[in-house]
Amino acid sequence: MSHQPFKRHTIYKKDKWNMLNVEVQGTKIVLTEISDQWGEECHNFIGRPAMLHWASERFAKDKFDGTEEEWQAIMDAFKNV
């Protein structure tokens, strides 16, 4: 049985203190959010639908502090996981 590395995705990276990475570990998805305000926060999801639901709440369009293009890029990155 061959060992396959986990597939990693960077949703966004502003600098070394503000980033969001997603690692796909088979059916499990591990999302790590690093913020200069809150530190490191890790979320575990079983499948893409749960992760996409979290993303739609975490990056609610009406509360997003950024441009429409930035919001769309983040949501597209989640959909490509």
XYZ file of C-alpha atoms in Angstrom:
81
model
C 0.000 0.000 0.000
C 1.544 3.308 -1.076
C 1.528 6.339 1.185
C -0.012 9.368 -0.466
C 0.699 12.786 1.040
C -2.214 14.927 2.119
C -3.420 17.473 -0.398
C -2.969 21.046 0.854
C -4.779 24.170 -0.307
C -4.098 27.781 0.609
C -7.371 29.692 0.723
C -5.650 32.984 1.413
C -2.316 34.187 2.739
C -1.774 37.837 3.540
C 1.488 37.357 5.472
C 3.017 34.791 7.835
C 0.472 35.698 10.552
C -2.764 35.881 8.544
C -3.620 32.845 6.476
C -6.075 30.022 6.024
C -4.954 26.571 4.874
C -6.941 23.425 4.181
C -5.523 19.908 4.237
C -7.510 17.017 2.769
C -6.800 13.768 4.634
C -8.949 11.235 2.820
C -12.555 11.994 3.818
C -11.433 14.270 6.645
C -10.706 17.961 6.014
C -8.540 19.923 8.444
C -8.781 23.700 8.180
C -6.194 25.853 9.960
C -6.825 29.568 10.334
C -3.936 31.688 11.604
C -4.605 35.261 12.675
C -2.446 37.894 14.333
C -5.481 38.691 16.534
C -6.675 35.219 17.537
C -3.673 32.955 17.011
C -4.186 29.545 15.442
C -7.592 27.935 15.195
C -8.152 24.461 13.778
C -11.423 23.041 12.439
C -12.080 19.427 11.408
C -14.759 18.517 8.885
C -16.034 15.229 7.537
C -16.566 16.075 3.884
C -16.770 19.150 1.704
C -20.430 20.075 2.426
C -19.657 20.682 6.124
C -16.596 22.772 5.239
C -18.517 24.823 2.653
C -21.286 25.453 5.186
C -18.714 26.720 7.705
C -17.107 28.910 5.027
C -20.433 30.489 4.047
C -21.043 31.417 7.698
C -17.460 32.468 8.501
C -17.232 34.620 5.352
C -20.818 35.866 5.225
C -20.982 38.269 2.306
C -22.845 40.988 4.237
C -20.229 40.951 7.048
C -17.069 40.509 4.946
C -14.480 43.238 5.447
C -13.038 43.438 1.948
C -13.922 43.826 -1.705
C -16.392 41.732 -3.691
C -13.441 40.311 -5.658
C -11.617 39.240 -2.468
C -14.750 37.555 -1.137
C -15.336 35.758 -4.440
C -11.713 34.563 -4.591
C -11.978 33.092 -1.076
C -15.267 31.331 -1.844
C -13.906 29.997 -5.165
C -10.824 28.655 -3.350
C -13.085 26.772 -0.903
C -15.103 25.306 -3.792
C -11.884 24.058 -5.416
C -10.866 22.010 -2.358
